[in-house]
PDB file of C-alpha atoms in Angstrom:
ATOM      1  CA  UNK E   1      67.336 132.123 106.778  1.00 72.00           C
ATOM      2  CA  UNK E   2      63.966 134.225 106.203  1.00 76.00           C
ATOM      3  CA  UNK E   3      63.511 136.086 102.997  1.00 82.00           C
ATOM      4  CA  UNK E   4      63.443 139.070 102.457  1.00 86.00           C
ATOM      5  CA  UNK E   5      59.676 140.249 101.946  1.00 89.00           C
ATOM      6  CA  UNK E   6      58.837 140.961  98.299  1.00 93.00           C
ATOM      7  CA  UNK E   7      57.515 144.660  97.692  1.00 93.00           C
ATOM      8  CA  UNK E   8      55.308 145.706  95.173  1.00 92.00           C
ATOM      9  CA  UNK E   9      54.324 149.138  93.877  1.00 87.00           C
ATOM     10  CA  UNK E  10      50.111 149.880  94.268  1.00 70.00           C
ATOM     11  CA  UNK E  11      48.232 149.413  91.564  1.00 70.00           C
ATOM     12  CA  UNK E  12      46.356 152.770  92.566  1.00 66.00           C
ATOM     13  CA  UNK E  13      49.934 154.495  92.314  1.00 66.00           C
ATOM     14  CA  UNK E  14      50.499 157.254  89.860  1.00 63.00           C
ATOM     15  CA  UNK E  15      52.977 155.872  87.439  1.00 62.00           C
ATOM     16  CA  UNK E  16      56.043 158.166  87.577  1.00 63.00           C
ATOM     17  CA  UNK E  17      54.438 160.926  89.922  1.00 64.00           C
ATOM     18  CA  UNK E  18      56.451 159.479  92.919  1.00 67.00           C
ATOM     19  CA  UNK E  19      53.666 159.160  94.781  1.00 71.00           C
ATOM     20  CA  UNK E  20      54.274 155.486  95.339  1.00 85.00           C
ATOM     21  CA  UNK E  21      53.216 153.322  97.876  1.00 88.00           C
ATOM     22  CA  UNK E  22      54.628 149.658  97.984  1.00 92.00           C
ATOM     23  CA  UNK E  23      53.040 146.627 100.446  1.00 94.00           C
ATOM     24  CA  UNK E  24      54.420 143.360 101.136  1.00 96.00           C
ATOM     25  CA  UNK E  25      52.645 140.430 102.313  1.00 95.00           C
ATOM     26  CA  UNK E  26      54.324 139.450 105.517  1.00 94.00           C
ATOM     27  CA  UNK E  27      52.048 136.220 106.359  1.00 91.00           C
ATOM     28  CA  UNK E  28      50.143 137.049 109.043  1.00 93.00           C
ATOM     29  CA  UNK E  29      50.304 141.045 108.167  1.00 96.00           C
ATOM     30  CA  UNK E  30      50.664 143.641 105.335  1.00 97.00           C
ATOM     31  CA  UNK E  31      53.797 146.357 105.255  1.00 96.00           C
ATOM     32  CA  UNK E  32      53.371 149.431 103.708  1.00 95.00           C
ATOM     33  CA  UNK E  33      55.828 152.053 102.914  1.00 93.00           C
ATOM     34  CA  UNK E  34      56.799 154.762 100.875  1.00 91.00           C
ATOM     35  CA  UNK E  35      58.432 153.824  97.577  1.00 87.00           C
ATOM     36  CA  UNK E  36      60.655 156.998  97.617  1.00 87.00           C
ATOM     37  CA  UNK E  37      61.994 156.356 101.187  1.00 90.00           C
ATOM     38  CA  UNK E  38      62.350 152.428 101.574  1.00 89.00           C
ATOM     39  CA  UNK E  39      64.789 152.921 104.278  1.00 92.00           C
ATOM     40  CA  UNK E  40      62.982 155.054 106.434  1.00 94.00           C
ATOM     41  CA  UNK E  41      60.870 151.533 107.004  1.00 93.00           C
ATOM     42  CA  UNK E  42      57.837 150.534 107.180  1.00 95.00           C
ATOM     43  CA  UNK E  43      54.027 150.066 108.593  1.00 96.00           C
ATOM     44  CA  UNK E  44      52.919 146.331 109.647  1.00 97.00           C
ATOM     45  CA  UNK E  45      49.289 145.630 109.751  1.00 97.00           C
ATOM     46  CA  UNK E  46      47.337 142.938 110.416  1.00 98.00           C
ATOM     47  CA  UNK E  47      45.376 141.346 107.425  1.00 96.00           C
ATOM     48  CA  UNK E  48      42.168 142.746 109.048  1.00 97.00           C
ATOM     49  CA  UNK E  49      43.162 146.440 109.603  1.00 97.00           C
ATOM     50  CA  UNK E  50      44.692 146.841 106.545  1.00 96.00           C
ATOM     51  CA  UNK E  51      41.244 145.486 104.927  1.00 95.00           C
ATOM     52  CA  UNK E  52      39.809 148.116 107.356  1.00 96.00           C
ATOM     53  CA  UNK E  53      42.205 150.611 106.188  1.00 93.00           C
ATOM     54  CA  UNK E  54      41.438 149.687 102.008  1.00 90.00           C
ATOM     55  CA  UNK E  55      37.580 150.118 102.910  1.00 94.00           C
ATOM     56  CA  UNK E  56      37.956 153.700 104.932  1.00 93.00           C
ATOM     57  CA  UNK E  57      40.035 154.901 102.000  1.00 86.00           C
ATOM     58  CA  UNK E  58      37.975 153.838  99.280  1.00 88.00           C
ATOM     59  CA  UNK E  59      34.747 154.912 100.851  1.00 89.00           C
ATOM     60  CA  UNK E  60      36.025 158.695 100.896  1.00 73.00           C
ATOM     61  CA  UNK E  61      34.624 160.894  97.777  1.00 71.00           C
TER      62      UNK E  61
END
């Protein structure tokens, strides 16, 4: 039987704002979703769009 993937909140979450974004590593890709809604499911990227996704984010003033 396959695990269940282990989330973890951001570390660039604001503590108890609930504006909290969790990722899992999935292998091969990285889920995202939103902490508040875990149900509602989630985003699957692979390792290199979600390292093009960290880079466009962080390169915004």
């Amino acid at each position: 039987m396959k695990a269940p993937p282990r989330w973890r909140k951001s570390t660039h979450s604001g503590g108890d704002e609930g504006n909290c974004v969790e990722i899992a590593d999935l292998n091969d890709h990285i889920a995202i979703r939103d902490s508040k809604e875990p149900a509602a499911g989630h985003l699957a990227l692979t390792r290199q769009n979600f390292a093009a996704l960290l880079t466009h984010l962080t390169s915004k003033p």
